[in-house]
mmCIF file of C-alpha atoms in Angstrom:
data_model
loop_
_atom_site.group_PDB
_atom_site.id
_atom_site.type_symbol
_atom_site.label_atom_id
_atom_site.label_comp_id
_atom_site.label_asym_id
_atom_site.label_seq_id
_atom_site.Cartn_x
_atom_site.Cartn_y
_atom_site.Cartn_z
ATOM 1 C CA MET A 26 102.990 140.337 104.852
ATOM 2 C CA THR A 27 101.434 139.428 108.166
ATOM 3 C CA GLN A 28 102.739 137.707 111.316
ATOM 4 C CA PRO A 29 104.180 134.327 111.315
ATOM 5 C CA GLN A 30 101.430 131.563 112.552
ATOM 6 C CA ALA A 31 101.557 129.581 114.624
ATOM 7 C CA ALA A 32 100.178 126.928 116.201
ATOM 8 C CA SER A 33 97.361 128.010 118.344
ATOM 9 C CA ASN A 34 95.137 126.423 120.891
ATOM 10 C CA LYS A 35 94.994 122.880 118.920
ATOM 11 C CA ARG A 36 95.239 119.744 120.909
ATOM 12 C CA GLU A 37 95.708 116.877 119.250
ATOM 13 C CA THR A 38 93.865 116.129 116.538
ATOM 14 C CA THR A 39 100.171 107.247 106.040
ATOM 15 C CA PRO A 40 96.740 105.220 105.714
ATOM 16 C CA THR A 41 96.974 103.059 102.830
ATOM 17 C CA ALA A 42 93.758 104.622 100.046
ATOM 18 C CA SER A 43 91.044 102.416 99.147
ATOM 19 C CA THR A 44 91.532 100.979 95.648
ATOM 20 C CA ASP A 45 87.899 102.035 94.667
ATOM 21 C CA ARG A 46 88.120 104.426 91.907
ATOM 22 C CA LEU A 47 86.503 106.680 89.685
ATOM 23 C CA GLN A 48 86.179 109.171 86.528
ATOM 24 C CA LEU A 49 85.553 112.108 87.064
ATOM 25 C CA ASP A 50 87.055 115.878 87.037
ATOM 26 C CA GLY A 51 85.904 119.141 89.442
ATOM 27 C CA GLY A 52 82.952 119.350 87.746
ATOM 28 C CA GLY A 53 81.907 116.073 87.030
ATOM 29 C CA SER A 54 82.660 114.591 83.881
ATOM 30 C CA PRO A 55 84.655 111.564 84.061
ATOM 31 C CA SER A 56 87.947 112.276 82.327
ATOM 32 C CA ARG A 57 90.462 111.900 85.664
ATOM 33 C CA SER A 58 91.428 109.442 88.326
ATOM 34 C CA LEU A 59 89.448 109.870 91.986
ATOM 35 C CA GLN A 60 90.250 107.216 94.516
ATOM 36 C CA LEU A 61 88.110 107.139 97.502
ATOM 37 C CA PRO A 62 90.599 108.438 100.947
ATOM 38 C CA PRO A 63 90.659 106.667 104.381
ATOM 39 C CA LEU A 64 88.218 106.398 106.612
ATOM 40 C CA ALA A 65 88.256 107.586 109.972
ATOM 41 C CA ALA A 66 85.897 108.087 113.070
ATOM 42 C CA TYR A 67 85.721 111.449 115.459
ATOM 43 C CA ILE A 68 83.546 110.895 118.729
ATOM 44 C CA HIS A 69 83.372 113.990 120.476
ATOM 45 C CA ILE A 70 82.042 113.672 124.402
ATOM 46 C CA PRO A 71 81.341 117.592 125.297
ATOM 47 C CA TRP A 72 81.247 117.293 128.828
ATOM 48 C CA CYS A 73 84.594 118.843 131.008
ATOM 49 C CA VAL A 74 84.522 119.568 134.819
ATOM 50 C CA LYS A 75 85.293 122.929 134.442
ATOM 51 C CA LYS A 76 85.242 125.021 131.098
ATOM 52 C CA CYS A 77 89.302 126.522 130.749
ATOM 53 C CA PRO A 78 89.375 131.076 129.930
ATOM 54 C CA TYR A 79 91.346 129.710 126.904
ATOM 55 C CA CYS A 80 88.988 127.307 125.383
ATOM 56 C CA ASP A 81 87.035 127.397 122.118
ATOM 57 C CA PHE A 82 85.731 123.984 121.998
ATOM 58 C CA ASN A 83 81.949 122.654 122.005
ATOM 59 C CA SER A 84 82.889 121.548 125.689
ATOM 60 C CA HIS A 85 80.084 122.303 128.294
ATOM 61 C CA THR A 86 79.626 122.202 132.781
ATOM 62 C CA SER A 87 77.425 119.668 134.176
ATOM 63 C CA GLN A 88 76.212 120.568 137.827
ATOM 64 C CA SER A 89 74.754 116.947 138.071
ATOM 65 C CA ALA A 90 75.807 113.224 136.785
ATOM 66 C CA LEU A 91 76.867 113.341 132.730
ATOM 67 C CA PRO A 92 74.101 111.317 130.628
ATOM 68 C CA GLU A 93 76.728 108.590 129.977
ATOM 69 C CA ASP A 94 73.987 105.392 128.763
ATOM 70 C CA ALA A 95 71.644 108.226 126.828
ATOM 71 C CA TYR A 96 74.498 110.026 125.086
ATOM 72 C CA ILE A 97 76.282 106.512 124.370
ATOM 73 C CA ASP A 98 72.379 105.452 122.763
ATOM 74 C CA ALA A 99 71.661 108.728 120.663
ATOM 75 C CA MET A 100 75.746 108.142 119.077
ATOM 76 C CA VAL A 101 74.868 104.609 118.825
ATOM 77 C CA THR A 102 71.353 105.981 116.692
ATOM 78 C CA ASP A 103 73.865 109.188 114.650
ATOM 79 C CA LEU A 104 76.110 106.500 114.073
ATOM 80 C CA GLN A 105 73.334 103.954 112.651
ATOM 81 C CA GLN A 106 71.806 107.470 110.208
ATOM 82 C CA ASP A 107 75.742 108.037 109.035
ATOM 83 C CA LEU A 108 76.476 104.331 107.832
ATOM 84 C CA SER A 109 75.133 105.261 104.292
ATOM 85 C CA LEU A 110 78.316 107.697 104.424
ATOM 86 C CA ALA A 111 80.307 105.229 105.364
ATOM 87 C CA ALA A 112 79.376 102.850 102.565
ATOM 88 C CA GLY A 113 80.856 99.360 104.658
ATOM 89 C CA ARG A 114 84.590 101.260 104.218
ATOM 90 C CA GLU A 115 87.385 99.952 106.900
ATOM 91 C CA LEU A 116 87.869 102.568 109.394
ATOM 92 C CA THR A 117 91.613 103.489 109.881
ATOM 93 C CA SER A 118 91.309 105.504 113.087
ATOM 94 C CA ILE A 119 89.201 106.677 115.825
ATOM 95 C CA PHE A 120 89.490 109.260 117.883
ATOM 96 C CA PHE A 121 87.932 110.459 121.065
ATOM 97 C CA GLY A 122 87.306 114.303 121.861
ATOM 98 C CA GLY A 123 86.130 117.064 123.383
ATOM 99 C CA GLY A 124 85.529 117.993 126.420
ATOM 100 C CA THR A 125 87.390 115.723 128.373
ATOM 101 C CA PRO A 126 86.139 112.374 127.169
ATOM 102 C CA SER A 127 88.193 110.020 130.101
ATOM 103 C CA LEU A 128 85.039 111.752 132.740
ATOM 104 C CA PHE A 129 83.242 108.378 130.819
ATOM 105 C CA SER A 130 83.379 104.694 132.122
ATOM 106 C CA ALA A 131 85.826 102.367 130.192
ATOM 107 C CA ALA A 132 82.643 100.559 130.196
ATOM 108 C CA SER A 133 80.418 103.072 128.446
ATOM 109 C CA LEU A 134 82.970 103.903 125.432
ATOM 110 C CA GLY A 135 83.782 99.917 124.939
ATOM 111 C CA ARG A 136 80.040 99.981 124.116
ATOM 112 C CA PHE A 137 80.089 103.114 121.818
ATOM 113 C CA LEU A 138 83.469 100.728 119.919
ATOM 114 C CA ASP A 139 81.504 97.752 120.391
ATOM 115 C CA ALA A 140 78.668 99.055 117.846
ATOM 116 C CA LEU A 141 80.774 100.805 115.572
ATOM 117 C CA ASN A 142 82.927 97.232 114.960
ATOM 118 C CA ALA A 143 79.595 95.502 114.902
ATOM 119 C CA ARG A 144 78.941 98.028 111.800
ATOM 120 C CA LEU A 145 82.028 99.222 110.237
ATOM 121 C CA PRO A 146 85.694 97.094 110.131
ATOM 122 C CA PHE A 147 88.286 98.171 111.570
ATOM 123 C CA ALA A 148 91.805 97.554 110.171
ATOM 124 C CA ALA A 149 94.346 95.157 111.797
ATOM 125 C CA ASP A 150 96.042 97.990 113.169
ATOM 126 C CA ILE A 151 93.944 100.656 113.821
ATOM 127 C CA GLU A 152 94.927 103.345 116.092
ATOM 128 C CA ILE A 153 92.605 104.178 118.634
ATOM 129 C CA THR A 154 93.222 107.590 120.862
ATOM 130 C CA LEU A 155 91.185 108.958 123.870
ATOM 131 C CA GLU A 156 92.006 112.180 124.679
ATOM 132 C CA ALA A 157 92.628 112.286 128.681
ATOM 133 C CA ASN A 158 92.952 115.477 131.649
ATOM 134 C CA PRO A 159 95.434 114.293 134.200
ATOM 135 C CA GLY A 160 92.169 115.332 137.075
ATOM 136 C CA THR A 161 90.518 112.632 135.889
ATOM 137 C CA PHE A 162 92.890 109.218 136.118
ATOM 138 C CA GLU A 163 92.234 106.635 137.891
ATOM 139 C CA GLN A 164 94.628 103.215 137.756
ATOM 140 C CA ALA A 165 91.561 101.337 137.390
ATOM 141 C CA LYS A 166 89.559 103.158 135.442
ATOM 142 C CA PHE A 167 92.765 103.378 132.183
ATOM 143 C CA VAL A 168 93.299 99.647 132.716
ATOM 144 C CA ASP A 169 89.966 98.901 131.542
ATOM 145 C CA TYR A 170 90.253 101.504 128.784
ATOM 146 C CA ARG A 171 92.917 99.997 127.587
ATOM 147 C CA ALA A 172 91.323 96.596 127.770
ATOM 148 C CA THR A 173 88.821 98.039 125.190
ATOM 149 C CA GLY A 174 91.117 98.097 122.924
ATOM 150 C CA ILE A 175 92.062 102.034 123.356
ATOM 151 C CA ASN A 176 95.425 101.988 122.430
ATOM 152 C CA ARG A 177 96.535 105.692 122.216
ATOM 153 C CA LEU A 178 96.439 108.467 125.158
ATOM 154 C CA SER A 179 95.862 111.906 124.607
ATOM 155 C CA ILE A 180 97.189 113.746 127.679
ATOM 156 C CA GLY A 181 95.908 116.965 128.166
ATOM 157 C CA ILE A 182 99.155 118.374 130.674
ATOM 158 C CA GLN A 183 99.287 122.161 128.787
ATOM 159 C CA SER A 184 102.408 122.523 131.699
ATOM 160 C CA PHE A 185 104.103 121.365 134.350
ATOM 161 C CA ASN A 186 103.927 124.397 136.224
ATOM 162 C CA ALA A 187 101.834 124.782 138.870
ATOM 163 C CA GLU A 188 100.976 128.706 138.372
ATOM 164 C CA HIS A 189 101.131 128.287 134.453
ATOM 165 C CA LEU A 190 98.751 125.607 135.271
ATOM 166 C CA LYS A 191 96.126 127.790 137.676
ATOM 167 C CA ALA A 192 96.181 130.635 135.344
ATOM 168 C CA LEU A 193 95.397 128.221 132.508
ATOM 169 C CA GLY A 194 91.930 127.002 134.910
ATOM 170 C CA ARG A 195 93.035 123.228 134.660
ATOM 171 C CA ILE A 196 92.170 121.216 136.974
ATOM 172 C CA HIS A 197 95.257 119.465 137.766
ATOM 173 C CA ASP A 198 98.387 120.659 138.962
ATOM 174 C CA ASP A 199 102.183 119.867 138.170
ATOM 175 C CA ARG A 200 101.964 116.772 140.819
ATOM 176 C CA GLU A 201 98.570 115.237 139.273
ATOM 177 C CA ALA A 202 100.245 115.957 135.539
ATOM 178 C CA LEU A 203 103.094 113.782 136.261
ATOM 179 C CA GLY A 204 101.227 111.153 138.121
ATOM 180 C CA ALA A 205 99.202 111.202 134.548
ATOM 181 C CA VAL A 206 101.879 109.995 132.727
ATOM 182 C CA GLU A 207 103.027 107.373 134.775
ATOM 183 C CA MET A 208 100.016 105.536 135.489
ATOM 184 C CA ALA A 209 99.440 105.695 131.726
ATOM 185 C CA ARG A 210 102.464 103.601 131.561
ATOM 186 C CA ARG A 211 101.140 101.397 134.485
ATOM 187 C CA ALA A 212 97.734 100.357 132.285
ATOM 188 C CA GLY A 213 99.542 99.249 129.217
ATOM 189 C CA PHE A 214 99.793 102.595 127.377
ATOM 190 C CA ASP A 215 103.227 102.098 125.108
ATOM 191 C CA ASN A 216 101.582 105.200 122.566
ATOM 192 C CA LEU A 217 101.401 108.492 124.001
ATOM 193 C CA ASN A 218 101.039 111.955 123.265
ATOM 194 C CA LEU A 219 101.159 114.907 125.959
ATOM 195 C CA ASP A 220 99.418 118.686 124.535
ATOM 196 C CA LEU A 221 102.101 121.667 126.214
ATOM 197 C CA MET A 222 101.062 125.269 125.001
ATOM 198 C CA HIS A 223 103.536 127.833 124.651
ATOM 199 C CA GLY A 224 103.038 131.615 125.084
ATOM 200 C CA LEU A 225 101.415 131.567 128.646
ATOM 201 C CA PRO A 226 100.799 134.853 131.132
ATOM 202 C CA HIS A 227 104.273 135.292 132.131
ATOM 203 C CA GLN A 228 105.559 132.832 130.943
ATOM 204 C CA SER A 229 109.495 133.422 131.005
ATOM 205 C CA HIS A 230 111.307 131.473 128.216
ATOM 206 C CA GLU A 231 112.771 129.550 130.640
ATOM 207 C CA GLN A 232 109.755 128.675 131.868
ATOM 208 C CA ALA A 233 108.746 127.870 128.126
ATOM 209 C CA MET A 234 111.953 125.127 128.515
ATOM 210 C CA ALA A 235 111.569 123.766 131.141
ATOM 211 C CA ASP A 236 108.423 122.849 130.371
ATOM 212 C CA ILE A 237 109.250 121.385 127.329
ATOM 213 C CA ASP A 238 112.500 119.249 129.015
ATOM 214 C CA GLN A 239 109.673 117.703 131.853
ATOM 215 C CA ALA A 240 108.373 116.645 128.908
ATOM 216 C CA MET A 241 110.906 114.766 127.355
ATOM 217 C CA ALA A 242 112.178 113.312 130.453
ATOM 218 C CA LEU A 243 108.927 111.377 129.962
ATOM 219 C CA ALA A 244 109.937 109.720 126.707
ATOM 220 C CA PRO A 245 105.816 109.926 125.013
ATOM 221 C CA GLU A 246 105.614 109.413 121.888
ATOM 222 C CA HIS A 247 104.082 112.428 120.886
ATOM 223 C CA LEU A 248 104.210 115.734 121.820
ATOM 224 C CA SER A 249 101.484 118.450 120.758
ATOM 225 C CA TRP A 250 103.279 121.404 120.916
ATOM 226 C CA TYR A 251 101.211 124.521 119.914
ATOM 227 C CA GLN A 252 100.929 129.297 121.137
ATOM 228 C CA LEU A 253 98.441 129.776 123.401
ATOM 229 C CA THR A 254 95.802 132.426 121.283
ATOM 230 C CA LEU A 255 92.885 134.179 122.297
ATOM 231 C CA GLU A 256 90.007 133.052 120.871
ATOM 232 C CA PRO A 257 86.726 134.884 120.017
ATOM 233 C CA ASN A 258 84.251 133.619 122.451
ATOM 234 C CA THR A 259 86.606 133.017 125.879
ATOM 235 C CA VAL A 260 86.821 134.035 128.878
ATOM 236 C CA PHE A 261 90.210 135.165 127.869
ATOM 237 C CA TYR A 262 89.342 136.959 125.032
ATOM 238 C CA SER A 263 86.741 139.439 126.769
ATOM 239 C CA LYS A 264 89.438 139.121 129.877
ATOM 240 C CA PRO A 265 92.528 139.544 127.929
ATOM 241 C CA PRO A 266 95.724 138.447 130.846
ATOM 242 C CA THR A 267 99.105 139.730 129.795
ATOM 243 C CA LEU A 268 101.141 137.353 127.654
ATOM 244 C CA PRO A 269 104.844 137.129 126.679
ATOM 245 C CA GLU A 270 106.093 140.018 124.126
ATOM 246 C CA GLU A 271 106.639 139.691 120.860
ATOM 247 C CA ASP A 272 110.431 139.042 120.843
ATOM 248 C CA ILE A 273 109.650 136.422 123.825
ATOM 249 C CA LEU A 274 107.260 134.608 121.375
ATOM 250 C CA TRP A 275 110.152 133.947 118.608
ATOM 251 C CA SER A 276 112.707 132.962 120.694
ATOM 252 C CA ILE A 277 110.257 130.058 122.686
ATOM 253 C CA GLN A 278 109.363 129.272 119.190
ATOM 254 C CA GLU A 279 113.308 128.382 117.808
ATOM 255 C CA ALA A 280 114.562 127.849 120.815
ATOM 256 C CA GLY A 281 111.759 124.492 121.140
ATOM 257 C CA GLN A 282 111.936 122.985 117.783
ATOM 258 C CA GLN A 283 116.018 123.057 118.293
ATOM 259 C CA ARG A 284 115.246 121.425 121.306
ATOM 260 C CA MET A 285 113.164 119.151 120.250
ATOM 261 C CA ALA A 286 114.576 117.909 117.672
ATOM 262 C CA ALA A 287 117.806 117.253 119.512
ATOM 263 C CA GLY A 288 116.047 115.063 122.147
ATOM 264 C CA GLY A 289 114.750 113.216 119.028
ATOM 265 C CA TYR A 290 111.228 114.350 118.520
ATOM 266 C CA ALA A 291 110.705 114.931 114.582
ATOM 267 C CA GLN A 292 108.745 118.335 113.574
ATOM 268 C CA TYR A 293 106.175 116.682 111.375
ATOM 269 C CA GLU A 294 103.297 119.497 111.446
ATOM 270 C CA VAL A 295 102.704 123.115 112.944
ATOM 271 C CA SER A 296 102.408 121.750 116.130
ATOM 272 C CA ALA A 297 103.047 118.256 116.070
ATOM 273 C CA TYR A 298 106.161 116.279 117.320
ATOM 274 C CA ALA A 299 106.797 112.633 116.955
ATOM 275 C CA GLN A 300 109.594 110.442 117.614
ATOM 276 C CA PRO A 301 110.485 108.204 114.517
ATOM 277 C CA GLY A 302 107.210 106.194 113.145
ATOM 278 C CA LYS A 303 105.365 107.506 116.328
ATOM 279 C CA GLN A 304 103.293 110.555 113.721
ATOM 280 C CA ALA A 305 99.576 110.386 115.215
ATOM 281 C CA ARG A 306 97.799 108.545 111.907
ATOM 282 C CA HIS A 307 94.678 110.398 113.042
ATOM 283 C CA ASN A 308 95.721 113.366 112.386
ATOM 284 C CA LEU A 309 97.562 112.076 109.505
ATOM 285 C CA ASN A 310 94.393 111.012 107.394
ATOM 286 C CA TYR A 311 92.990 114.806 108.581
ATOM 287 C CA TRP A 312 96.286 116.811 106.982
ATOM 288 C CA GLN A 313 96.208 114.416 103.748
ATOM 289 C CA TYR A 314 92.641 115.431 103.152
ATOM 290 C CA GLY A 315 91.331 111.655 104.269
ATOM 291 C CA ASP A 316 87.671 110.799 105.315
ATOM 292 C CA PHE A 317 86.489 110.962 108.221
ATOM 293 C CA LEU A 318 82.696 110.201 110.075
ATOM 294 C CA GLY A 319 81.649 113.220 112.658
ATOM 295 C CA ILE A 320 79.989 111.405 115.266
ATOM 296 C CA GLY A 321 78.523 113.106 118.359
ATOM 297 C CA ALA A 322 77.326 116.784 119.634
ATOM 298 C CA GLY A 323 78.851 119.800 117.403
ATOM 299 C CA ALA A 324 81.286 116.796 116.046
ATOM 300 C CA HIS A 325 82.234 117.589 111.774
ATOM 301 C CA GLY A 326 82.748 114.743 108.710
ATOM 302 C CA LYS A 327 84.072 115.073 105.760
ATOM 303 C CA ILE A 328 83.257 111.864 103.566
ATOM 304 C CA THR A 329 83.745 111.194 98.869
ATOM 305 C CA TYR A 330 80.946 110.087 97.228
ATOM 306 C CA ALA A 331 81.226 107.373 94.346
ATOM 307 C CA ASP A 332 80.344 110.525 92.515
ATOM 308 C CA GLY A 333 82.842 112.699 93.026
ATOM 309 C CA ARG A 334 81.181 115.159 95.592
ATOM 310 C CA ILE A 335 83.336 115.811 98.796
ATOM 311 C CA GLU A 336 80.840 117.068 101.467
ATOM 312 C CA ARG A 337 81.613 118.478 104.658
ATOM 313 C CA TYR A 338 78.649 118.208 107.373
ATOM 314 C CA TRP A 339 78.430 118.638 111.442
ATOM 315 C CA LYS A 340 76.028 118.326 114.257
ATOM 316 C CA THR A 341 73.825 119.208 116.564
ATOM 317 C CA ARG A 342 75.868 121.595 118.951
ATOM 318 C CA LEU A 343 74.701 121.651 122.377
ATOM 319 C CA PRO A 344 74.023 118.337 124.605
ATOM 320 C CA LYS A 345 70.162 118.635 125.297
ATOM 321 C CA ASP A 346 69.448 119.367 121.463
ATOM 322 C CA TYR A 347 71.562 116.398 120.828
ATOM 323 C CA LEU A 348 70.308 114.016 123.277
ATOM 324 C CA ALA A 349 66.763 115.081 122.099
ATOM 325 C CA ALA A 350 64.442 111.349 121.528
ATOM 326 C CA GLY A 351 63.934 111.812 117.539
ATOM 327 C CA LYS A 352 65.659 115.139 116.888
ATOM 328 C CA ASP A 353 67.592 114.722 113.682
ATOM 329 C CA VAL A 354 71.254 115.736 114.369
ATOM 330 C CA CYS A 355 72.436 116.573 111.461
ATOM 331 C CA ALA A 356 72.403 120.383 111.464
ATOM 332 C CA GLY A 357 74.434 121.216 108.456
ATOM 333 C CA ARG A 358 75.752 120.231 105.229
ATOM 334 C CA LYS A 359 77.834 121.120 101.952
ATOM 335 C CA VAL A 360 79.036 120.117 99.185
ATOM 336 C CA LEU A 361 82.168 121.768 98.298
ATOM 337 C CA THR A 362 82.474 123.172 94.979
ATOM 338 C CA THR A 363 85.216 122.947 91.983
ATOM 339 C CA GLU A 364 86.870 126.538 93.276
ATOM 340 C CA GLU A 365 86.488 126.020 97.549
ATOM 341 C CA LEU A 366 88.225 122.553 97.043
ATOM 342 C CA PRO A 367 91.468 123.984 96.001
ATOM 343 C CA PHE A 368 91.759 125.485 99.450
ATOM 344 C CA ASP A 369 90.097 123.494 101.235
ATOM 345 C CA PHE A 370 93.037 120.429 100.185
ATOM 346 C CA LEU A 371 95.563 122.991 101.025
ATOM 347 C CA MET A 372 95.126 123.779 104.012
ATOM 348 C CA ASN A 373 95.645 120.395 105.241
ATOM 349 C CA ALA A 374 98.243 119.459 103.473
ATOM 350 C CA LEU A 375 100.223 122.246 103.753
ATOM 351 C CA ARG A 376 100.118 122.637 107.396
ATOM 352 C CA LEU A 377 102.666 119.473 107.217
ATOM 353 C CA VAL A 378 106.412 119.692 106.998
ATOM 354 C CA ASP A 379 106.820 117.480 104.361
ATOM 355 C CA GLY A 380 103.407 118.414 102.387
ATOM 356 C CA VAL A 381 101.703 115.565 100.679
ATOM 357 C CA PRO A 382 102.486 113.393 97.426
ATOM 358 C CA ALA A 383 101.838 115.722 94.574
ATOM 359 C CA SER A 384 99.367 113.276 92.920
ATOM 360 C CA TYR A 385 97.154 113.364 96.010
ATOM 361 C CA TYR A 386 95.663 116.021 95.177
ATOM 362 C CA ALA A 387 94.021 115.043 91.924
ATOM 363 C CA ALA A 388 93.442 111.712 93.272
ATOM 364 C CA ARG A 389 91.775 113.516 96.537
ATOM 365 C CA THR A 390 89.636 115.978 94.752
ATOM 366 C CA GLY A 391 88.849 115.131 91.439
ATOM 367 C CA GLN A 392 90.403 117.921 90.013
ATOM 368 C CA SER A 393 93.993 117.871 87.791
ATOM 369 C CA LEU A 394 96.695 119.537 89.414
ATOM 370 C CA ALA A 395 97.534 121.821 86.205
ATOM 371 C CA SER A 396 94.007 123.125 86.837
ATOM 372 C CA ILE A 397 96.376 125.293 89.769
ATOM 373 C CA GLU A 398 99.250 125.209 88.276
ATOM 374 C CA PRO A 399 99.187 129.235 88.283
ATOM 375 C CA LEU A 400 98.779 129.490 91.910
ATOM 376 C CA LEU A 401 101.314 126.902 92.691
ATOM 377 C CA GLN A 402 103.611 129.719 90.225
ATOM 378 C CA GLN A 403 102.588 131.968 92.382
ATOM 379 C CA ALA A 404 103.051 130.775 95.904
ATOM 380 C CA ALA A 405 106.450 129.565 94.034
ATOM 381 C CA THR A 406 107.366 132.895 93.399
ATOM 382 C CA LYS A 407 107.146 134.033 96.003
ATOM 383 C CA GLY A 408 109.547 132.263 97.975
ATOM 384 C CA LEU A 409 106.369 130.327 100.404
ATOM 385 C CA LEU A 410 106.263 126.761 98.087
ATOM 386 C CA GLU A 411 108.903 124.157 96.795
ATOM 387 C CA PRO A 412 108.833 122.595 93.067
ATOM 388 C CA TRP A 413 105.667 121.271 92.951
ATOM 389 C CA ALA A 414 106.407 118.242 90.853
ATOM 390 C CA ASP A 415 106.341 115.432 93.311
ATOM 391 C CA GLN A 416 105.419 117.199 96.467
ATOM 392 C CA LEU A 417 103.189 119.956 96.948
ATOM 393 C CA ARG A 418 105.838 121.365 99.884
ATOM 394 C CA PRO A 419 105.440 124.434 101.975
ATOM 395 C CA THR A 420 109.165 126.245 102.340
ATOM 396 C CA GLU A 421 110.054 127.134 105.978
ATOM 397 C CA ARG A 422 109.130 130.433 104.926
ATOM 398 C CA GLY A 423 105.663 128.910 103.567
ATOM 399 C CA ARG A 424 105.256 127.631 107.425
ATOM 400 C CA LEU A 425 106.242 130.755 108.850
ATOM 401 C CA PHE A 426 103.668 132.928 106.608
ATOM 402 C CA LEU A 427 101.251 129.831 106.115
ATOM 403 C CA ASN A 428 97.905 131.825 105.854
ATOM 404 C CA ASP A 429 100.071 134.142 103.160
ATOM 405 C CA LEU A 430 100.281 131.271 101.327
ATOM 406 C CA LEU A 431 96.913 129.517 101.341
ATOM 407 C CA GLU A 432 95.222 133.145 100.879
ATOM 408 C CA LEU A 433 96.176 132.464 97.322
ATOM 409 C CA PHE A 434 94.082 129.695 96.592
ATOM 410 C CA LEU A 435 90.725 131.421 98.058
#
């Protein structure tokens, strides 16, 4: 049995399904119903002021002024190339991630949103999230973001402890972290996520709890709380810092979850906690196996086609290549095979505390649930999966040992 899985370095990340349907099974022959899922859009801005030593995201520092206009132009071209994938479907959510998207002006992001809305309809209650770091906050700038239609902020706090922020290489301090939330509220944002990390270098149990208490005192609608892990291709991986012992990590995890539950933040995913009705709709779409366009350098997308194919694709990673005139920015595509679909679906769905309706499996993969029943039975026998007649849901043990659960479906 492997060690329990913690949500690691994965900052923030039920729409009504389309009525479009077709008949197919996993091999493409007509026999059962597959239903086109909701469609979202992920927009990647790849620049940061400084690359954090733990970060394995596609982010890059720039020694000169950012090419905002050129990058927005490139993303509009990218979007135009992807329009056939969307097939005119309505967007239920949009997420500007990075990097640090708040380095771009509201005018630039607004120009892209206008271009997007001119090509695809937005749901009346669309959720539009912008990732922002405290060191980039300016009051007028965030008022302008709100005016563009951005209605949710995900703020990369990570810690309220000045020494821990320094150890993590963050560009802000504890005062700026507190000030960012205040400015966001003054700018009119009433839907905030705060990113927090635990298991930080030399962090004690008491310090981790102090971060949670401070976060809840600010009353954000959503908290993303995840453990620092040492990812390949990062500074921390090549030069590991001293992290808390395993028993301290366990105590932080258990006490932190209890503390947030007592404070009104229900855990609904491995690293996600929310006030009632404030779950991240964009991330729920990922976990419920929805579709999403991926626009921007290094962005990934997933699309269900009308003929039943499910494809994942990704864009050119380096900004200079992405900006190169006349270059095809799609770096690769992969249509998932019948054998790959169970794992691909479940690695998302089983991150959710309540899982997903069992009917979603057939509706969103085109395969019958009966086709993986022997594997489901193995998972249940091992105590990793609840009975699955109505809901595909991990047990508490299954959530703790999620990798063991998912390996059954490889």
